[in-house]
């Protein structure tokens, strides 16, 4: 059998690379002669640069940039010809902020702007910014400040500092990226403001309570009034991605593209799936959102185009089986269920995922779409 193993990260426990290797090892434990092709994936969030580097090669440019709370952090830019790939989570990711210090009114995207500047200095004419997993809610203001926009002291001080902002000069930032194509790689379609915007939807997971959410949304509205007087960019799908970083890239003339589609194309999943007997994907939680354009959905649809079954392994499974089947998912397996508890699944993620993969290998192909042996 030829098995293509193409998971996303299992947030909080395994990187996509680790997850892919755990599944491959478990499968080979049962079928030593199986041809297992590991293809770690990312939707633009954490792991974006690592996954693309493994798939397409290129050169890593090591940088030291401003982290979300102002302290320096290390981050790589991937250079492939005149295209650069930037992972925003490396500069402003939630994982960089201790739980006790999480406050999206203070965190900044300044480091993302510094990475873009380094990419342009290195000769990039296209910069793809992978977005997801951010700790920020500043509408990309910090990113703009790093590229020369002002007032820098307000723009780079976090989302809370944008409250009452009456004017902003983005012309220097526009000059800094003149002639450069900017792409926001994300599958989030939220606008910047309102009940479906960056603050309301993503602020709570970054440490914002209901009062802070309202204050941040109002501050982003002030920022948008200062930078988008016609009111068109703030409503664009994807403007709310990564705490509004998508909006900041739109201000610079950027476009929003599917992070999943870009990564799947880069790794050549279509051709790999065409020659496979089975495709295995996975993520931390396979739920209703997974079937709305997230990475497992893209993988399953790719497999389905070639008539190849697709299995999902996930920390937890709550997606409707009928809806999953319509998306091309043959079966979905829960790591929590196979491990016996959430605690066991979290504490021994790699070992438990390897064991789950071995169990699937023993049963395959005698399973129904709910993941049960016949």
Coordinates of C-alpha atoms in Angstrom, one line a residue:
X1 CA 0.0 0.0 0.0
X2 CA 1.0 3.6 -0.6
X3 CA -0.1 5.8 2.3
X4 CA 0.1 9.6 2.1
X5 CA 0.2 11.1 5.6
X6 CA -0.7 14.8 5.5
X7 CA -1.6 16.2 8.9
X8 CA -1.8 19.7 10.4
X9 CA -0.3 20.3 13.8
X10 CA -2.1 19.0 16.9
X11 CA -2.2 22.3 18.7
X12 CA -0.5 22.3 22.1
X13 CA 1.0 18.8 21.7
X14 CA 2.5 17.9 18.3
X15 CA 3.9 19.8 15.3
X16 CA 2.7 18.7 11.9
X17 CA 6.1 17.0 11.4
X18 CA 5.8 15.1 14.7
X19 CA 2.2 14.1 14.0
X20 CA 3.1 12.8 10.5
X21 CA 6.0 10.7 11.8
X22 CA 3.9 9.2 14.6
X23 CA 1.2 8.1 12.1
X24 CA 3.9 6.7 9.7
X25 CA 5.6 4.8 12.4
X26 CA 2.4 3.3 13.7
X27 CA 1.4 2.2 10.2
X28 CA 4.8 0.6 9.6
X29 CA 4.6 -1.2 13.0
X30 CA 1.7 -3.2 11.4
X31 CA 2.7 -3.1 7.7
X32 CA 6.5 -2.9 7.5
X33 CA 6.5 -2.9 3.8
X34 CA 4.0 -0.1 3.3
X35 CA 5.1 2.9 1.3
X36 CA 4.4 5.8 3.7
X37 CA 4.8 9.3 2.4
X38 CA 4.8 12.0 5.1
X39 CA 3.7 15.4 4.0
X40 CA 3.3 17.7 7.0
X41 CA 1.0 20.6 6.4
X42 CA 0.0 24.1 7.7
X43 CA -2.9 26.4 6.9
X44 CA -0.7 29.5 7.4
X45 CA -0.5 29.3 11.1
X46 CA 2.3 27.8 13.3
X47 CA 4.5 25.5 11.2
X48 CA 4.0 27.4 8.0
X49 CA 7.6 28.1 7.2
X50 CA 8.8 24.7 8.5
X51 CA 6.3 22.8 6.3
X52 CA 7.1 24.8 3.2
X53 CA 10.8 24.5 3.7
X54 CA 10.5 20.8 3.9
X55 CA 8.4 20.7 0.7
X56 CA 10.1 23.2 -1.6
X57 CA 13.5 23.8 -0.1
X58 CA 14.7 27.3 -0.4
X59 CA 16.9 29.3 1.9
X60 CA 16.2 30.2 5.5
X61 CA 17.1 33.7 6.5
X62 CA 17.5 33.9 10.3
X63 CA 16.2 37.1 11.9
X64 CA 15.9 38.6 15.3
X65 CA 12.8 40.7 15.6
X66 CA 10.5 42.3 18.1
X67 CA 8.3 39.8 19.9
X68 CA 4.7 40.4 20.9
X69 CA 5.6 42.0 24.3
X70 CA 8.7 43.8 23.0
X71 CA 11.4 41.3 23.8
X72 CA 13.4 40.1 20.9
X73 CA 12.6 36.7 19.3
X74 CA 14.2 34.5 16.7
X75 CA 12.3 33.9 13.4
X76 CA 13.1 32.6 10.0
X77 CA 12.1 33.9 6.6
X78 CA 12.0 31.3 3.8
X79 CA 13.4 32.6 0.5
X80 CA 12.5 30.7 -2.7
X81 CA 13.7 32.7 -5.7
X82 CA 12.0 36.1 -5.5
X83 CA 9.3 34.8 -3.2
X84 CA 9.5 35.0 0.5
X85 CA 7.4 33.2 3.1
X86 CA 6.8 34.8 6.5
X87 CA 5.1 33.1 9.4
X88 CA 3.5 35.7 11.6
X89 CA 3.2 33.3 14.6
X90 CA 7.0 33.2 14.8
X91 CA 7.0 36.9 15.6
X92 CA 3.7 37.4 17.4
X93 CA 2.4 33.9 18.2
X94 CA 0.3 33.1 21.3
X95 CA 2.9 30.5 22.3
X96 CA 5.4 33.4 22.8
X97 CA 3.3 34.9 25.6
X98 CA 3.0 33.2 29.0
X99 CA -0.6 32.5 30.0
X100 CA -0.5 35.0 32.9
X101 CA 0.7 37.8 30.5
X102 CA -1.8 37.4 27.7
X103 CA -3.3 40.8 26.9
X104 CA -4.2 41.6 23.3
X105 CA -4.4 45.3 24.3
X106 CA -0.6 45.2 24.7
X107 CA 0.8 42.7 22.2
X108 CA 2.2 44.0 18.9
X109 CA 2.7 42.8 15.3
X110 CA 5.8 44.9 14.9
X111 CA 8.0 41.8 14.5
X112 CA 5.9 40.8 11.4
X113 CA 6.7 44.1 9.8
X114 CA 10.4 43.6 10.5
X115 CA 10.3 40.2 8.9
X116 CA 8.6 41.6 5.8
X117 CA 11.3 44.3 5.7
X118 CA 14.1 41.7 5.9
X119 CA 12.4 39.8 3.1
X120 CA 12.2 42.8 0.8
X121 CA 15.8 43.7 1.6
X122 CA 16.8 40.2 0.5
X123 CA 15.2 40.8 -2.9
X124 CA 11.7 39.3 -2.5
X125 CA 9.2 40.7 -4.9
X126 CA 6.4 38.5 -3.5
X127 CA 5.9 38.1 0.3
X128 CA 3.4 35.5 1.5
X129 CA 2.5 36.0 5.1
X130 CA 1.1 33.0 6.8
X131 CA -1.4 33.9 9.5
X132 CA -2.8 32.2 12.5
X133 CA -2.0 31.5 16.1
X134 CA -1.4 35.1 16.9
X135 CA -1.4 36.8 20.4
X136 CA -2.3 40.2 18.9
X137 CA -5.3 42.4 18.2
X138 CA -3.7 45.5 16.8
X139 CA -5.1 45.4 13.2
X140 CA -1.6 45.1 11.8
X141 CA -0.7 48.5 13.2
X142 CA 2.6 47.3 14.7
X143 CA 3.5 45.8 11.3
X144 CA 2.8 49.1 9.6
X145 CA 4.9 50.9 12.2
X146 CA 7.9 48.6 11.5
X147 CA 7.7 49.6 7.9
X148 CA 7.7 53.3 8.6
X149 CA 4.1 54.3 9.3
X150 CA 3.3 56.7 12.1
X151 CA 2.8 57.7 14.8
X152 CA 5.1 54.8 15.6
X153 CA 4.7 55.1 19.4
X154 CA 0.9 54.5 19.1
X155 CA 0.9 52.0 16.3
X156 CA 3.4 49.7 17.8
X157 CA 2.1 49.7 21.3
X158 CA -0.7 47.1 20.9
X159 CA -4.4 47.3 20.2
X160 CA -5.3 49.2 23.2
X161 CA -3.1 52.1 22.2
X162 CA -5.2 52.7 19.1
X163 CA -8.1 54.0 21.0
X164 CA -8.8 57.6 20.1
X165 CA -6.3 57.6 17.2
X166 CA -7.3 60.4 14.8
X167 CA -4.7 60.2 12.1
X168 CA -2.1 57.8 10.8
X169 CA 0.6 58.2 8.1
X170 CA 0.9 55.0 6.1
X171 CA 2.7 56.6 3.1
X172 CA 6.2 55.5 4.4
X173 CA 5.1 51.9 4.8
X174 CA 3.6 51.9 1.3
X175 CA 6.9 53.2 -0.1
X176 CA 8.8 50.4 1.8
X177 CA 6.9 47.7 -0.1
X178 CA 6.4 49.5 -3.4
X179 CA 6.6 47.0 -6.2
X180 CA 6.2 44.0 -3.8
X181 CA 3.2 41.7 -4.0
X182 CA 1.9 41.0 -0.5
X183 CA -0.3 38.0 0.2
X184 CA -2.1 37.2 3.4
X185 CA -2.3 33.4 3.5
X186 CA -5.3 32.5 5.7
X187 CA -8.6 30.6 5.6
X188 CA -10.2 32.9 8.1
X189 CA -12.9 35.1 6.4
X190 CA -13.8 37.4 9.3
X191 CA -14.0 41.1 8.8
X192 CA -12.0 43.5 11.0
X193 CA -14.9 44.8 13.2
X194 CA -18.2 43.8 14.8
X195 CA -19.6 40.6 16.1
X196 CA -17.8 38.5 13.6
X197 CA -14.6 40.6 13.7
X198 CA -11.1 40.0 15.1
X199 CA -11.8 41.2 18.7
X200 CA -15.1 39.4 19.2
X201 CA -14.2 36.1 17.7
X202 CA -10.5 35.7 18.5
X203 CA -9.9 38.2 21.4
X204 CA -11.1 35.8 24.2
X205 CA -8.7 33.1 23.3
X206 CA -5.9 35.7 23.6
X207 CA -6.9 36.8 27.1
X208 CA -9.6 39.4 26.5
X209 CA -12.7 39.4 28.7
X210 CA -16.0 40.8 27.4
X211 CA -15.1 44.4 28.5
X212 CA -11.7 44.2 26.8
X213 CA -13.3 42.8 23.6
X214 CA -15.6 45.8 23.4
X215 CA -12.7 48.2 24.0
X216 CA -10.5 46.5 21.5
X217 CA -13.2 46.6 18.8
X218 CA -13.7 50.3 19.4
X219 CA -10.0 50.9 19.2
X220 CA -9.8 49.0 15.9
X221 CA -12.7 51.1 14.7
X222 CA -10.7 54.3 15.4
X223 CA -7.7 52.8 13.7
X224 CA -9.8 51.9 10.7
X225 CA -11.2 55.4 10.5
X226 CA -7.7 56.8 10.4
X227 CA -6.4 54.4 7.8
X228 CA -9.5 53.4 5.7
X229 CA -11.7 56.5 5.5
X230 CA -13.8 55.0 2.7
X231 CA -14.6 52.0 5.0
X232 CA -14.0 49.3 2.3
X233 CA -11.0 47.4 3.6
X234 CA -12.3 46.8 7.1
X235 CA -15.2 44.8 5.8
X236 CA -13.1 42.6 3.5
X237 CA -13.1 38.9 4.1
X238 CA -9.9 38.0 6.0
X239 CA -9.3 41.5 7.3
X240 CA -9.9 40.1 10.8
X241 CA -7.3 37.3 10.5
X242 CA -4.5 37.2 13.0
X243 CA -6.1 39.9 15.2
X244 CA -6.6 42.2 12.2
X245 CA -3.1 41.6 10.6
X246 CA -5.0 40.8 7.4
X247 CA -6.4 44.3 7.5
X248 CA -2.9 45.8 7.8
X249 CA -1.8 43.9 4.8
X250 CA -4.8 45.1 2.8
X251 CA -3.9 48.7 3.8
X252 CA -0.6 48.1 2.0
X253 CA -2.4 46.8 -1.1
X254 CA -2.1 43.2 -0.3
X255 CA -4.5 40.4 -1.1
X256 CA -6.0 37.5 0.8
X257 CA -5.6 34.0 -0.4
X258 CA -6.3 30.6 1.0
X259 CA -3.4 29.4 3.1
X260 CA -4.6 25.8 2.7
X261 CA -4.7 26.0 -1.1
X262 CA -1.3 27.6 -1.3
X263 CA 0.3 25.0 0.9
X264 CA -1.4 22.0 -0.8
X265 CA -0.2 23.3 -4.1
X266 CA 3.4 23.9 -2.8
X267 CA 3.7 20.3 -1.5
X268 CA 2.2 18.7 -4.6
X269 CA -0.6 16.9 -2.7
X270 CA -2.7 16.5 -5.8
X271 CA -0.2 14.3 -7.6
X272 CA 0.7 12.4 -4.4
X273 CA -2.9 11.6 -3.7
X274 CA -3.4 10.5 -7.3
X275 CA -1.0 7.6 -6.7
X276 CA -2.1 6.7 -3.2
X277 CA -4.2 3.9 -1.8
X278 CA -5.1 5.9 1.3
X279 CA -4.6 9.5 2.5
X280 CA -4.4 10.2 6.3
X281 CA -4.8 13.7 7.6
X282 CA -5.4 15.1 11.1
X283 CA -5.5 18.0 13.5
X284 CA -6.1 18.8 17.2
X285 CA -9.9 19.0 17.0
X286 CA -11.9 17.7 14.1
X287 CA -15.2 19.7 14.4
X288 CA -17.7 21.6 12.4
X289 CA -15.1 24.3 11.6
X290 CA -12.9 21.7 10.1
X291 CA -15.4 21.2 7.3
X292 CA -15.5 24.9 6.5
X293 CA -12.3 25.1 4.5
X294 CA -9.8 24.1 7.1
X295 CA -6.9 21.9 6.3
X296 CA -8.5 18.4 6.7
X297 CA -11.3 19.5 4.5
X298 CA -8.8 20.5 1.7
X299 CA -6.9 17.3 2.1
X300 CA -10.1 15.2 2.0
X301 CA -11.4 17.0 -1.1
X302 CA -8.1 16.4 -2.8
X303 CA -8.2 12.7 -2.1
X304 CA -11.8 12.5 -3.2
X305 CA -11.0 14.0 -6.6
X306 CA -8.9 10.9 -7.2
X307 CA -11.3 8.4 -5.7
X308 CA -8.9 7.8 -2.8
X309 CA -10.3 7.2 0.7
X310 CA -9.3 9.7 3.4
X311 CA -9.0 9.0 7.1
X312 CA -8.8 11.7 9.8
X313 CA -7.0 11.3 13.1
X314 CA -7.6 14.0 15.6
X315 CA -7.3 14.8 19.3
X316 CA -11.0 15.0 19.5
X317 CA -13.8 14.3 16.9
X318 CA -17.1 16.1 17.0
X319 CA -17.8 16.8 13.3
X320 CA -21.0 15.4 12.0
X321 CA -20.3 12.1 10.2
X322 CA -22.7 12.8 7.3
X323 CA -21.2 16.2 6.7
X324 CA -17.7 14.7 6.9
X325 CA -18.6 12.0 4.4
X326 CA -19.9 14.7 2.0
X327 CA -16.5 16.4 2.3
X328 CA -14.7 13.1 1.3
X329 CA -13.8 11.8 4.8
X330 CA -14.1 8.0 5.0
X331 CA -13.5 7.7 8.7
X332 CA -12.5 9.9 11.7
X333 CA -10.7 8.6 14.8
X334 CA -10.4 10.3 18.2
X335 CA -7.1 10.2 20.0
X336 CA -8.9 11.0 23.3
X337 CA -11.2 8.0 22.8
X338 CA -8.4 5.6 21.8
X339 CA -6.1 6.8 24.7
X340 CA -9.0 6.6 27.2
X341 CA -8.9 10.2 28.5
X342 CA -7.9 13.7 27.5
X343 CA -5.1 13.6 30.0
X344 CA -3.5 10.5 28.5
X345 CA -3.9 11.9 25.0
X346 CA -2.2 15.2 25.9
X347 CA 0.5 13.6 28.1
X348 CA 1.6 11.0 25.6
X349 CA 0.4 12.4 22.3
X350 CA 3.1 10.9 20.0
X351 CA 2.9 7.5 21.6
X352 CA -0.9 7.5 21.6
X353 CA -1.1 8.7 18.0
X354 CA 1.3 6.0 16.9
X355 CA -0.8 3.4 18.7
X356 CA -4.0 4.8 17.0
X357 CA -2.4 4.6 13.6
X358 CA -1.4 1.0 14.2
X359 CA -5.0 0.2 15.2
X360 CA -6.3 1.8 12.0
X361 CA -3.7 -0.1 10.0
X362 CA -4.9 -3.4 11.5
X363 CA -8.5 -2.7 10.7
X364 CA -8.0 -1.0 7.3
X365 CA -9.8 -1.3 4.9
X366 CA -12.6 -3.0 6.8
X367 CA -13.9 0.2 8.4
X368 CA -17.0 2.3 7.9
X369 CA -17.0 6.1 7.7
X370 CA -17.5 6.4 11.5
X371 CA -14.2 4.7 12.1
X372 CA -15.5 1.4 13.3
X373 CA -14.3 -2.0 12.2
X374 CA -16.9 -4.3 10.5

